[in-house]
């Protein structure tokens, strides 16, 4: 009788553990938090600093017309959601080319993780 209880308890424990483990995994999976900042920095230097400047200060390039490169250190960038910034990186903006043909999802995630370290 006692052994059955222990067995049942450990089954419940196992199932709960699996359940919570899965939830934690699913929550941890998407976007910036999971990106690799160091790799993102390398990619950023290669692809983005030409316009956004070496520190992302928006001082890399001045266009003759249209919007200037965003200042990635500004609080307005910090307030935007990962989804918004992800979309900008993938689909571009006026004066910013889309990167979805050149960067994989994973690379974009790494870059976004790096961009998140710039915004104060
Ligand atoms: C050819 C120049 C150019 C390059 C290269 C470029 N950007 Fe941009 N980016 C811009 C301009 C211009 C804007 C502002 C667009 C606007 O205000 O509508 C901008 C805006 C942004 C924004 C702000 C988006 C928002 O929602 O406000 C982010 C984030 C960004 N760029 C990230 C990147 C990243 C990451 C890369 C490298 C993969 C990159 N950019 C490469 C020109 C560029």
Short mmCIF file of C-alpha atoms in Angstrom, two decimals, residues 36-45 107 109-114:
data_model
loop_
_atom_site.label_atom_id
_atom_site.label_comp_id
_atom_site.label_asym_id
_atom_site.label_seq_id
_atom_site.Cartn_x
_atom_site.Cartn_y
_atom_site.Cartn_z
CA UNK A 36 24.09 35.25 -28.93
CA UNK A 37 25.28 38.81 -28.21
CA UNK A 38 28.88 38.21 -29.27
CA UNK A 39 27.87 36.78 -32.62
CA UNK A 40 25.31 39.54 -33.00
CA UNK A 41 28.02 42.13 -32.51
CA UNK A 42 30.18 40.64 -35.25
CA UNK A 43 27.23 40.64 -37.64
CA UNK A 44 26.25 44.16 -36.62
CA UNK A 45 29.73 45.49 -37.31
CA UNK A 107 21.45 35.61 -37.13
CA UNK A 109 18.03 37.05 -33.34
CA UNK A 110 21.72 37.39 -32.48
CA UNK A 111 21.80 40.91 -33.91
CA UNK A 112 18.68 41.84 -32.03
CA UNK A 113 20.23 40.56 -28.81
CA UNK A 114 23.19 42.83 -29.49
#
